[in-house]
Short mmCIF file of C-alpha atoms and ligand atoms in Angstrom, two decimals:
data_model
loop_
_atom_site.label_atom_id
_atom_site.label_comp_id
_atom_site.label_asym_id
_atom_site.label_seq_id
_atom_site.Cartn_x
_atom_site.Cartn_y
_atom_site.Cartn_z
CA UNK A 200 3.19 2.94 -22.43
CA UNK A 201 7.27 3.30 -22.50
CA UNK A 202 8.29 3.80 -18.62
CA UNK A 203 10.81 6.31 -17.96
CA UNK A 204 13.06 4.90 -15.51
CA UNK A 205 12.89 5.75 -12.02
CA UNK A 206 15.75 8.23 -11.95
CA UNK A 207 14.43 10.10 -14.60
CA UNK A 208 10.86 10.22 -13.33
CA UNK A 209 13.17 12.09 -9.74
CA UNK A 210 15.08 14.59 -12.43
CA UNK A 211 11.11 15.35 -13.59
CA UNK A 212 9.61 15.99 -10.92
CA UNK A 213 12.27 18.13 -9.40
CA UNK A 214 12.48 20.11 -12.94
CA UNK A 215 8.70 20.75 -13.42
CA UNK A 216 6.85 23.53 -12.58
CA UNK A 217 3.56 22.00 -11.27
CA UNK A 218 0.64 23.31 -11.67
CA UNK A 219 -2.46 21.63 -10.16
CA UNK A 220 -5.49 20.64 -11.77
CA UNK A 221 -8.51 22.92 -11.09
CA UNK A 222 -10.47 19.50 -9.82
CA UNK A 223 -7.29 19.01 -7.74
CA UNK A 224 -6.89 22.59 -5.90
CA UNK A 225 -9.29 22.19 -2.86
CA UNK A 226 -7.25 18.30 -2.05
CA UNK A 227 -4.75 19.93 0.72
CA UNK A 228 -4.07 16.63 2.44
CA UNK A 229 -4.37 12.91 1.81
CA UNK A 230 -7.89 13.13 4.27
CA UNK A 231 -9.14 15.61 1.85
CA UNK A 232 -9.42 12.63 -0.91
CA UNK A 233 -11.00 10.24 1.81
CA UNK A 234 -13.87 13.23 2.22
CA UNK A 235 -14.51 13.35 -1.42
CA UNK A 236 -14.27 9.41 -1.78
CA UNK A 237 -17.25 9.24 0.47
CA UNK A 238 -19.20 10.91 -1.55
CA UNK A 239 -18.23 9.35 -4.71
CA UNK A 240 -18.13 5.81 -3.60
CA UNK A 241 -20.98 3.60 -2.26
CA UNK A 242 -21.40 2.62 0.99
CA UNK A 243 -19.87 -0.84 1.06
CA UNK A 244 -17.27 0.20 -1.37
CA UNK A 245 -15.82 3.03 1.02
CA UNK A 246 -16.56 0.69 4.36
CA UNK A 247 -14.44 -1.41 2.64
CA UNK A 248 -11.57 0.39 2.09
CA UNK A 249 -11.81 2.73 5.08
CA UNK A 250 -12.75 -0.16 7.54
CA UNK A 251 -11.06 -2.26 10.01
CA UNK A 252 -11.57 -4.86 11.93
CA UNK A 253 -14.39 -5.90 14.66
CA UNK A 254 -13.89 -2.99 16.87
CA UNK A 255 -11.07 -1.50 15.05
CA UNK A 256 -8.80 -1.38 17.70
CA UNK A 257 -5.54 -1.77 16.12
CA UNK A 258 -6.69 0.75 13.64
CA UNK A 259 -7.45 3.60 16.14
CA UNK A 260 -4.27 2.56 18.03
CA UNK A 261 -2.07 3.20 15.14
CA UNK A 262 -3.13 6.51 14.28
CA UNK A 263 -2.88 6.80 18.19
CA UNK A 264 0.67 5.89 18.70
CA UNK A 265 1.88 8.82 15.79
CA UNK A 266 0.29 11.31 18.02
CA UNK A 267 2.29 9.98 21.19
CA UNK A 268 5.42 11.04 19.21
CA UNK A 269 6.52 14.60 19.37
CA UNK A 270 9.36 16.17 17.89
CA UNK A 271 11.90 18.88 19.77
CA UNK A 272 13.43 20.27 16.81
CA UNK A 273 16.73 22.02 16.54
CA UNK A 274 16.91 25.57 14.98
CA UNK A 275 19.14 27.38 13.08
CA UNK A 276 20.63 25.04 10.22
CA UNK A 277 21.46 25.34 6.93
CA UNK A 278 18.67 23.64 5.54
CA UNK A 279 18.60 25.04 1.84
CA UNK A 280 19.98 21.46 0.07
CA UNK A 281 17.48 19.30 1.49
CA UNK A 282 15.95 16.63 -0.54
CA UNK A 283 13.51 13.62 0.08
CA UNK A 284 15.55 11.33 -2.33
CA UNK A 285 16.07 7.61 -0.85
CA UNK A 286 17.81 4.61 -2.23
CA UNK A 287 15.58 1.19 -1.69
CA UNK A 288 17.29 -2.22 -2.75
CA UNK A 289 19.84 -0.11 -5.48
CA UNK A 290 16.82 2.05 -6.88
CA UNK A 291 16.29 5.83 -6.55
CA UNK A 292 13.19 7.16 -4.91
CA UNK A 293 12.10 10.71 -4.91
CA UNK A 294 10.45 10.15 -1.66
CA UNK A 295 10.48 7.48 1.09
CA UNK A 296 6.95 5.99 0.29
CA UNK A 297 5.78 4.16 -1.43
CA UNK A 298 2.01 2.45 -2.24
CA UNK A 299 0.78 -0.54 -0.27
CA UNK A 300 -0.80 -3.26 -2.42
CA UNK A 301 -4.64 -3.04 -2.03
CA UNK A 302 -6.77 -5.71 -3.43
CA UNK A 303 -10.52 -4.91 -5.52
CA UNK A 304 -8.54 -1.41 -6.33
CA UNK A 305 -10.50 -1.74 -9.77
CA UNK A 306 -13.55 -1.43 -8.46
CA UNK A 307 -12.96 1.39 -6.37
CA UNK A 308 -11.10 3.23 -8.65
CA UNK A 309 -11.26 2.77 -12.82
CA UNK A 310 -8.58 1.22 -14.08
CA UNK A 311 -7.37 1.12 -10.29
CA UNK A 312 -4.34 -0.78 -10.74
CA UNK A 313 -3.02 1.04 -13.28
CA UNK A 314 -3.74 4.14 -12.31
CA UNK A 315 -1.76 3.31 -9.00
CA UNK A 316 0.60 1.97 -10.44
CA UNK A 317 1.41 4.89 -13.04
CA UNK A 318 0.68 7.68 -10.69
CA UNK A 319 3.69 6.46 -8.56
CA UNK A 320 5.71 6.09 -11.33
CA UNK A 321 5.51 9.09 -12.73
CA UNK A 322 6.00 10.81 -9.20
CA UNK A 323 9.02 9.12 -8.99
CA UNK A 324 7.84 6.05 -6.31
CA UNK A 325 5.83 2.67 -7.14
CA UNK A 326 2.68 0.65 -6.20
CA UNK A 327 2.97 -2.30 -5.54
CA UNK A 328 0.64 -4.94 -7.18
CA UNK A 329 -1.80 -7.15 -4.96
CA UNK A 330 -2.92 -10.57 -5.39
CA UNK A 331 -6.03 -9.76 -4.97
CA UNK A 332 -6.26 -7.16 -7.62
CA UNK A 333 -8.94 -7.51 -10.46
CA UNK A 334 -5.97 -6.42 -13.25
CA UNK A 335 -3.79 -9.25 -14.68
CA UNK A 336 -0.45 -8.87 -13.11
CA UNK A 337 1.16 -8.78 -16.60
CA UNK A 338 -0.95 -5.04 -17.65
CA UNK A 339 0.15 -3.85 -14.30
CA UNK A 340 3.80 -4.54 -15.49
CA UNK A 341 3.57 -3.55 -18.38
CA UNK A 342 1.34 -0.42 -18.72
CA UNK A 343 1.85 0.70 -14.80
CA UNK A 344 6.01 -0.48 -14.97
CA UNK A 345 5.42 -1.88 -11.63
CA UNK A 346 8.38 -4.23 -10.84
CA UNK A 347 6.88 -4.49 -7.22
CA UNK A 348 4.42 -7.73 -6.69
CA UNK A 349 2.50 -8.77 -3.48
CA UNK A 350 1.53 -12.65 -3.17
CA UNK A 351 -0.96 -14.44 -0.78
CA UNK A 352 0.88 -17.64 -1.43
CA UNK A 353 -1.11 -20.76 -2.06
CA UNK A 354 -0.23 -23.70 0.76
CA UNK A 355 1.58 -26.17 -1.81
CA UNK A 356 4.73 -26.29 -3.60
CA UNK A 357 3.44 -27.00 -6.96
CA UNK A 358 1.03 -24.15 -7.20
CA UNK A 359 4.15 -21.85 -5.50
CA UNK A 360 6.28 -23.15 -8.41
CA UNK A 361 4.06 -22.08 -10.97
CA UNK A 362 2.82 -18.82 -9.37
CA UNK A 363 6.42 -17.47 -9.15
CA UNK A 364 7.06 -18.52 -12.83
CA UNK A 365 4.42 -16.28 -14.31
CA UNK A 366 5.13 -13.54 -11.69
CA UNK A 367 9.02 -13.15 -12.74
CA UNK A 368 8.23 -13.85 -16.67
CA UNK A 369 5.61 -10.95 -16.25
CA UNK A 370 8.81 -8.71 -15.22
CA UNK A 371 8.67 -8.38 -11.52
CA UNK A 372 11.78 -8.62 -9.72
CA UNK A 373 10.39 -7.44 -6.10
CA UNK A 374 8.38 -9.96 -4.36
CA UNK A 375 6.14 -9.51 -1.24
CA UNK A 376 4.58 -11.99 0.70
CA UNK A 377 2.08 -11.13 3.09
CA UNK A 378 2.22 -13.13 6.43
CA UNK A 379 -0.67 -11.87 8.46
CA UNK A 380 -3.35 -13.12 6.20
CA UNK A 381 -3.69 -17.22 7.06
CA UNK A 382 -7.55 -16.53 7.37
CA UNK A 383 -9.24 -13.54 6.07
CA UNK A 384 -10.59 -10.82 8.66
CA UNK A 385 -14.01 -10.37 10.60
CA UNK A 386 -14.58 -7.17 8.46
CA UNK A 387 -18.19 -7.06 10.16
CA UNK A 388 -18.69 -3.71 8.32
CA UNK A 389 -18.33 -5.57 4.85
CA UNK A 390 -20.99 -7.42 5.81
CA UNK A 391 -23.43 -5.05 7.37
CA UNK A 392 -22.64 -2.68 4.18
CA UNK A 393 -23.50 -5.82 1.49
CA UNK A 394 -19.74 -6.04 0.90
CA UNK A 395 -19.04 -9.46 0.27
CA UNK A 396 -17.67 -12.14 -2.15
CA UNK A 397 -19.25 -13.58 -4.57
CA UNK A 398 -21.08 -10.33 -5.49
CA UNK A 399 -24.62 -10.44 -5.33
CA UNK A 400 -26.63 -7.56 -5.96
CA UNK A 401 -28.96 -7.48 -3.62
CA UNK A 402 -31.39 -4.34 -3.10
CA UNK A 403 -29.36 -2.38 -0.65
CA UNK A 404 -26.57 -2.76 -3.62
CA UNK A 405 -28.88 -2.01 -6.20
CA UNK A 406 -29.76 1.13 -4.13
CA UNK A 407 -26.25 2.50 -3.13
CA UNK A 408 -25.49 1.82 -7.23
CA UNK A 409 -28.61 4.02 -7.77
CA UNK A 410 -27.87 7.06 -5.26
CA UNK A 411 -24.05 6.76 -6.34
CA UNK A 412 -24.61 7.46 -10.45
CA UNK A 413 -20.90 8.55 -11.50
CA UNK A 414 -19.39 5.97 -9.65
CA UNK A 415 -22.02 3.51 -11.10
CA UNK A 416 -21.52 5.08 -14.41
CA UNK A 417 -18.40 6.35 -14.56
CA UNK A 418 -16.08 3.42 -12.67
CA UNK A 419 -17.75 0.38 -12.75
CA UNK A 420 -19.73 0.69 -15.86
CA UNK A 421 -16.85 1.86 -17.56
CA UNK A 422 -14.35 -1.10 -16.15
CA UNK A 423 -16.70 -3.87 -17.16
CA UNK A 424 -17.37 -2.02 -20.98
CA UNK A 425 -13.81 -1.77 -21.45
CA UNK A 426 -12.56 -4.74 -20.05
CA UNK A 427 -15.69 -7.39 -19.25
CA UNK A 428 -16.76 -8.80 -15.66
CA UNK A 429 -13.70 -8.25 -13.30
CA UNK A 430 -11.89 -11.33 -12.22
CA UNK A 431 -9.54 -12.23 -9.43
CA UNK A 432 -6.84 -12.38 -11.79
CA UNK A 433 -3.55 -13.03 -9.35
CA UNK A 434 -4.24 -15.70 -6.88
CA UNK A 435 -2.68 -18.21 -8.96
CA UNK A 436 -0.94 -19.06 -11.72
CA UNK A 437 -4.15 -18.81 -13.64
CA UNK A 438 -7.07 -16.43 -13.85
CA UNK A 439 -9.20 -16.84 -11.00
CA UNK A 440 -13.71 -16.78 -11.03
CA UNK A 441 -15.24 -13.70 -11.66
CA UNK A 442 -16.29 -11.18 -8.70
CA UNK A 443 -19.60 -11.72 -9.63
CA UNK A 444 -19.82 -15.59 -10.28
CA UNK A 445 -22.92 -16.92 -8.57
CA UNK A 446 -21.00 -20.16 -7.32
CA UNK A 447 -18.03 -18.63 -6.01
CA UNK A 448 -16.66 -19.37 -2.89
CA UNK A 449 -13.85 -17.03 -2.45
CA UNK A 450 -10.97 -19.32 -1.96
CA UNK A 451 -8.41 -18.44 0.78
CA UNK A 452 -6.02 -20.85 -1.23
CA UNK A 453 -5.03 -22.92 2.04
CA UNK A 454 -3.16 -19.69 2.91
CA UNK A 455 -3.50 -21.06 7.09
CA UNK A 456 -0.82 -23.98 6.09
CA UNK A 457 1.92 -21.30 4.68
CA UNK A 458 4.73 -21.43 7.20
CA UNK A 459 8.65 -20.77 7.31
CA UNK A 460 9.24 -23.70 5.13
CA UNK A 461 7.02 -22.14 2.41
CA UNK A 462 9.29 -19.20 2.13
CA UNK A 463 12.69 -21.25 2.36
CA UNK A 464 11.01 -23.07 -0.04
CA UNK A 465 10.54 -19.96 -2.84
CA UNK A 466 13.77 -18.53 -1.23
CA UNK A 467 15.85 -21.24 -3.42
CA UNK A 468 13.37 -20.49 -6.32
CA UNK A 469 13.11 -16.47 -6.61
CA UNK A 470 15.73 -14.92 -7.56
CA UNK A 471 14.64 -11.27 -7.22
CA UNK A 472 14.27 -9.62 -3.59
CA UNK A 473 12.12 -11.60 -1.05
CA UNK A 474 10.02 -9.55 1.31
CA UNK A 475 7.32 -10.77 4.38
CA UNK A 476 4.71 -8.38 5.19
CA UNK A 477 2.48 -8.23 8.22
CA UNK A 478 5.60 -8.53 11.08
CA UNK A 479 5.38 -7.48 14.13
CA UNK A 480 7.92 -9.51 16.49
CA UNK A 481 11.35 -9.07 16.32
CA UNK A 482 11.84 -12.80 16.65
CA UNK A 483 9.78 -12.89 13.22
CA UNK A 484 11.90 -10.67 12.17
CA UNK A 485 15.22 -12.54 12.76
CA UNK A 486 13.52 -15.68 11.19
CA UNK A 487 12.69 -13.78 7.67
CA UNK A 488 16.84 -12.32 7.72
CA UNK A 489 17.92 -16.26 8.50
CA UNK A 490 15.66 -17.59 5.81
CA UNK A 491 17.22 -15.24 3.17
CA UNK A 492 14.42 -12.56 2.85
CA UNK A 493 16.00 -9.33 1.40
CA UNK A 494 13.28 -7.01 3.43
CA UNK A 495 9.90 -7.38 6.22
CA UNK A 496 7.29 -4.55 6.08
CA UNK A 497 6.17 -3.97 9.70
CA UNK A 498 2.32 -4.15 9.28
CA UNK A 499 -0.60 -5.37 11.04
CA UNK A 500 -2.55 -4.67 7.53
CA UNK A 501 -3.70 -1.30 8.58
CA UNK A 502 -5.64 -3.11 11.69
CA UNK A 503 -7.72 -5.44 8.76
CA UNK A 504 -6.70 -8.58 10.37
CA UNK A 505 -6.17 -9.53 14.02
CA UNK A 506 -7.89 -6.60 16.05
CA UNK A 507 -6.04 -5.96 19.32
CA UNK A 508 -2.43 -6.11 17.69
CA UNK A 509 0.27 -3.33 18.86
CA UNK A 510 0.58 -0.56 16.59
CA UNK A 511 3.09 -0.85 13.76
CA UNK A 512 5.04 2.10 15.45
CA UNK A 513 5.16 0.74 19.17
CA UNK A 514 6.31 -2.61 16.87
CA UNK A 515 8.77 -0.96 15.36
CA UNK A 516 12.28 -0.12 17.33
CA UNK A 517 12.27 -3.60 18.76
CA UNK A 518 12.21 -5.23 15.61
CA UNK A 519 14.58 -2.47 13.89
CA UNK A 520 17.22 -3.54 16.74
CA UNK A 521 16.81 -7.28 16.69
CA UNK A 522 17.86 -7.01 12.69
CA UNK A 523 20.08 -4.07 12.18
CA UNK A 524 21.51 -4.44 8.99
CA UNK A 525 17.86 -5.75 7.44
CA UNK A 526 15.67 -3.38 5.09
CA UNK A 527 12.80 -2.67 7.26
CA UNK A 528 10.15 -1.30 5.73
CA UNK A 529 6.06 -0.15 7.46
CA UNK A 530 2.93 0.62 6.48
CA UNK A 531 -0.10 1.16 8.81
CA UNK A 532 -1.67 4.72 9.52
CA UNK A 533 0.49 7.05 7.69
CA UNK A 534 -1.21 10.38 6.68
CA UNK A 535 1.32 12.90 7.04
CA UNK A 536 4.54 13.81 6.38
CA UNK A 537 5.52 14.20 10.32
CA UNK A 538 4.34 10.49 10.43
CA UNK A 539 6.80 9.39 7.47
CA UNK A 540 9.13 10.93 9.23
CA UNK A 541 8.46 9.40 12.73
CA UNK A 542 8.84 6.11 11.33
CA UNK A 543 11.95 6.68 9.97
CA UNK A 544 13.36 8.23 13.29
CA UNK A 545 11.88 4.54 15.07
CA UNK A 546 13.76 2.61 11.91
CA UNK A 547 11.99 2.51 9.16
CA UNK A 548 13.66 2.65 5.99
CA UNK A 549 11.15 3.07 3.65
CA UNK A 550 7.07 3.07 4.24
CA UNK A 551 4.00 2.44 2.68
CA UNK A 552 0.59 3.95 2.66
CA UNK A 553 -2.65 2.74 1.28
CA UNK A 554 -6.10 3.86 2.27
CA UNK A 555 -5.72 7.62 0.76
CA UNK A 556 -3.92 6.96 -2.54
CA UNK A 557 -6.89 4.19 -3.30
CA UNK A 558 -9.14 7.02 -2.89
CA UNK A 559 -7.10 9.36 -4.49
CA UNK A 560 -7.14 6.87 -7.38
CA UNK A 561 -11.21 6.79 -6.92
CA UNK A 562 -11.87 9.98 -7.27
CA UNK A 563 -9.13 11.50 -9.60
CA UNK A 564 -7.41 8.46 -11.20
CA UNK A 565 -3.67 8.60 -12.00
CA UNK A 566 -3.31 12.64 -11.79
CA UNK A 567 -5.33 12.30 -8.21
CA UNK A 568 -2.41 9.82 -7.25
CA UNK A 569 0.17 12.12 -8.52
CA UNK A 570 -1.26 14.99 -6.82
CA UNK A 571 -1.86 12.86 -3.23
CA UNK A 572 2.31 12.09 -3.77
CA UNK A 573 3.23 15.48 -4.08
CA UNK A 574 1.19 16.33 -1.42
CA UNK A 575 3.30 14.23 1.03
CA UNK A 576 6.56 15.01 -0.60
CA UNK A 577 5.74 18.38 0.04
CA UNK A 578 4.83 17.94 3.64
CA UNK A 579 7.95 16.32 4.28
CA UNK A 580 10.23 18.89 2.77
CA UNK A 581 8.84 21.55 4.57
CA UNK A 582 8.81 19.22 7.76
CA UNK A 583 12.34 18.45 7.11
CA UNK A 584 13.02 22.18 7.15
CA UNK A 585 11.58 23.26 10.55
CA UNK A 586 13.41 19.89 11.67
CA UNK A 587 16.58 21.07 11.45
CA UNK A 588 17.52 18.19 8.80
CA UNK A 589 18.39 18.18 5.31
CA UNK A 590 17.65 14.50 4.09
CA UNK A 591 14.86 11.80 5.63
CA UNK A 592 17.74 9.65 7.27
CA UNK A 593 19.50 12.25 9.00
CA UNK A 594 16.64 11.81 11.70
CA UNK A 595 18.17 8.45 12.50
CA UNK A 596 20.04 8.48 16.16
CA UNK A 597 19.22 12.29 16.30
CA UNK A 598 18.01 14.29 19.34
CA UNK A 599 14.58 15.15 17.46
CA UNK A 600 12.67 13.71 19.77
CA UNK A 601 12.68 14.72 23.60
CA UNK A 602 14.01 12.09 25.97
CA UNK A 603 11.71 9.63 27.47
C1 FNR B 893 -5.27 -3.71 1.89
N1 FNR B 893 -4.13 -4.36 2.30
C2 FNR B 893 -3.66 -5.46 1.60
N2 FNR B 893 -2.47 -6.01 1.93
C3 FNR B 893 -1.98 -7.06 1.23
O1 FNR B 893 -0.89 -7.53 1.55
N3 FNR B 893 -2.68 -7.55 0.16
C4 FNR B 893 -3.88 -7.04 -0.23
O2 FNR B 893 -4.47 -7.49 -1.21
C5 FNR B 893 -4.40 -5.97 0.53
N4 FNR B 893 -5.61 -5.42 0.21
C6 FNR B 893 -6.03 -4.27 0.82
C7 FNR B 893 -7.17 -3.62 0.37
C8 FNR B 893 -7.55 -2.41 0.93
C9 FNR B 893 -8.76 -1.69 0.41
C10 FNR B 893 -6.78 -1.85 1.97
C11 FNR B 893 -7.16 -0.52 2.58
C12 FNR B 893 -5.67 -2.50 2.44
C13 FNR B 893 -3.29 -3.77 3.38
C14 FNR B 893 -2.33 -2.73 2.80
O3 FNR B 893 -1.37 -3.31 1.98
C15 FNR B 893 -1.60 -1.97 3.92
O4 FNR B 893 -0.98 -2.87 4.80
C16 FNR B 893 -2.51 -1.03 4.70
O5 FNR B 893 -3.47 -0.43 3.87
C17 FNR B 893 -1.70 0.05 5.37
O6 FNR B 893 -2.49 0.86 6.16
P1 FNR B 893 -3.05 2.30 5.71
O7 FNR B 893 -1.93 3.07 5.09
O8 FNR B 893 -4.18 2.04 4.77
O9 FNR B 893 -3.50 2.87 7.01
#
């Protein structure tokens, strides 16, 4: 598919008259598509996705600390010219968010990675790719135009080497490297719901396949008769086993011996923009800036990893003061507009969300991720309006929010 260019896709959107597909008219908020996705999805599919970690702590205590901000907004502005536009390493967005990269999207969602991928694009934002997506990074470059790729970096130089080769001949110029996964998480839910790797289907997966027909049918039956058995197809250089290979061990790549000197090391050898996701100390912070990294999300992986970790927001002026002139980006509990807007007033630049867009992208494919975008563009116009403020950024330093 030809990609319009990201400019264009703003001009679009702003120009057209939307109208909203029938399917599409009872989805009022992002938690509207995470209601339906229950439904649609199997058990183990949707505890994966809407899970945390062991108690989910950290993920109760981010949605938490959004609540503990209020707003005191001013009255009585001209706000008639206000737009959501933002700029994010020299590119026009037509809102501040963008999508977070979500591994085994293709089996929630048909086509998943695509479907993310193009959604955002034609809504004038991007996905960004994961590593531990089931869609060869190339298709996602090429038929989603996603120029945005997330790594979990294998521990040795040589694999690195050849990794970042195929990433940047694929077309991606934005690299992300998420920090906060050296082991992988005690998902305990995963593994009560029969959600594990290698894929075995057992009876209580046989039965959720069974009670869940169009999902059965209509996602996964469809994925694997259009493209064959699903592979992890980023970890590496190469393709990696198939999701359902009997002998698979799913390989954590020796992800616990990545360090600083890893990403000095594919510093010298990308050339695009360098980002490290999953920060949460300033001091981390500083470290990324001094090693050369163009941008840090502020994450604690939407409380999947480490349970107990500070919420991205409490996280988030400290860091934002120990590197000023950094891009600082977060993701981690975002569901409304009033929330994309609280993290920019605590320093964010730009966010990301995942959780609802996946299931947006389950249930409705690309025009369900189109629809969840506008959704939130919409909610932070109008939020922007009874703000007193005419553009994201001009909550920055204001008096929005009363004095503590
Ligand atoms: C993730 N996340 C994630 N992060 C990453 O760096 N690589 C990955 O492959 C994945 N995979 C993944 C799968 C699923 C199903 C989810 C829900 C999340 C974390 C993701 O990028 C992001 O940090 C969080 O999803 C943000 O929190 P919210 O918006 O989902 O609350």
């Amino acid at each position: 598919m030809a990609q319009k260019s990201v400019v264009e896709n703003v001009a679009t959107v702003r120009r057209k008259q939307v109208t909203t597909p029938r399917n599409l008219r009872g989805m009022l908020s992002l938690d509207d598509f995470e209601r339906r996705a229950k439904s649609y999805l199997p058990k183990s599919i949707y505890g994966y996705i809407s899970g945390g970690v062991e108690t989910d702590d950290t993920l109760k205590a981010n949605r938490a600390a959004f609540r503990g901000i209020p707003f005191q907004p001013r009255v009585l502005r001209d706000v008639s010219t206000r737009q959501t536009t933002v700029d994010l390493f020299g590119d026009t967005l037509a809102v501040p968010f963008g999508i977070a990269p979500m591994g085994f999207s293709a089996l929630a969602a048909y086509d998943g990675d695509v479907s993310l991928a193009r959604g955002a694009a034609q809504a004038g934002s991007f996905a960004i790719c994961s590593a531990a997506s089931l869609t060869p990074l190339e298709r996602v470059a090429t038929e989603g135009g996603s120029r945005w790729f997330q790594a979990y970096i294998p521990g040795d130089e040589t694999r690195i080497g050849a990794l970042l080769e195929r990433v940047a001949k694929a077309g991606f110029d934005r690299l992300v490297i998420t920090a906060d996964a050296p082991v992988a998480g005690n998902r305990e839910n995963n593994a009560r719901n029969g959600f594990d790797a290698p894929f075995r289907v057992t009876p209580k997966i046989a039965w959720q396949g069974i009670t869940h027909p169009r999902w059965t049918i209509g996602t996964l039956g469809r994925e694997i008769l259009t493209r064959g058995m699903p592979h992890f197809e980023n970890m590496e250089a190469i393709q990696g086993p198939p999701l359902f290979s009997k002998d698979l061990v799913r390989s954590t790549i020796g992800r616990d011996r990545l360090c600083w000197d890893s990403v000095r090391f594919i510093r010298k050898n990308w050339t695009g923009k360098l980002i490290i996701k999953g920060v949460l100390h300033p001091q981390d912070a500083r470290i990324a800036q001094e090693a050369g990294c163009d941008g840090i999300i502020v994450s604690n992986h939407g409380g999947r990893q480490l349970d107990g970790t500070v919420s991205t927001l409490a996280a988030l002026p400290p860091i934002r003061k120990e590197v000023p002139e950094m891009t600082v980006m977060f993701d981690s509990g975002i569901r409304r507009g009033t929330d994309v807007l609280k993290a920019i007033m605590l320093g964010a630049d730009f966010v990301f969300i995942g959780r609802p867009f996946l299931f947006a992208a389950a249930t409705n494919g690309e025009a369900g991720v189109i629809h969840a975008i506008r959704l939130l563009r919409d909610e932070i116009d109008r939020n922007m309006a009874f703000l007193g403020i005419t553009q994201p950024y001009d909550i920055r330093g204001s008096d929005l929010a009363p004095m503590r």
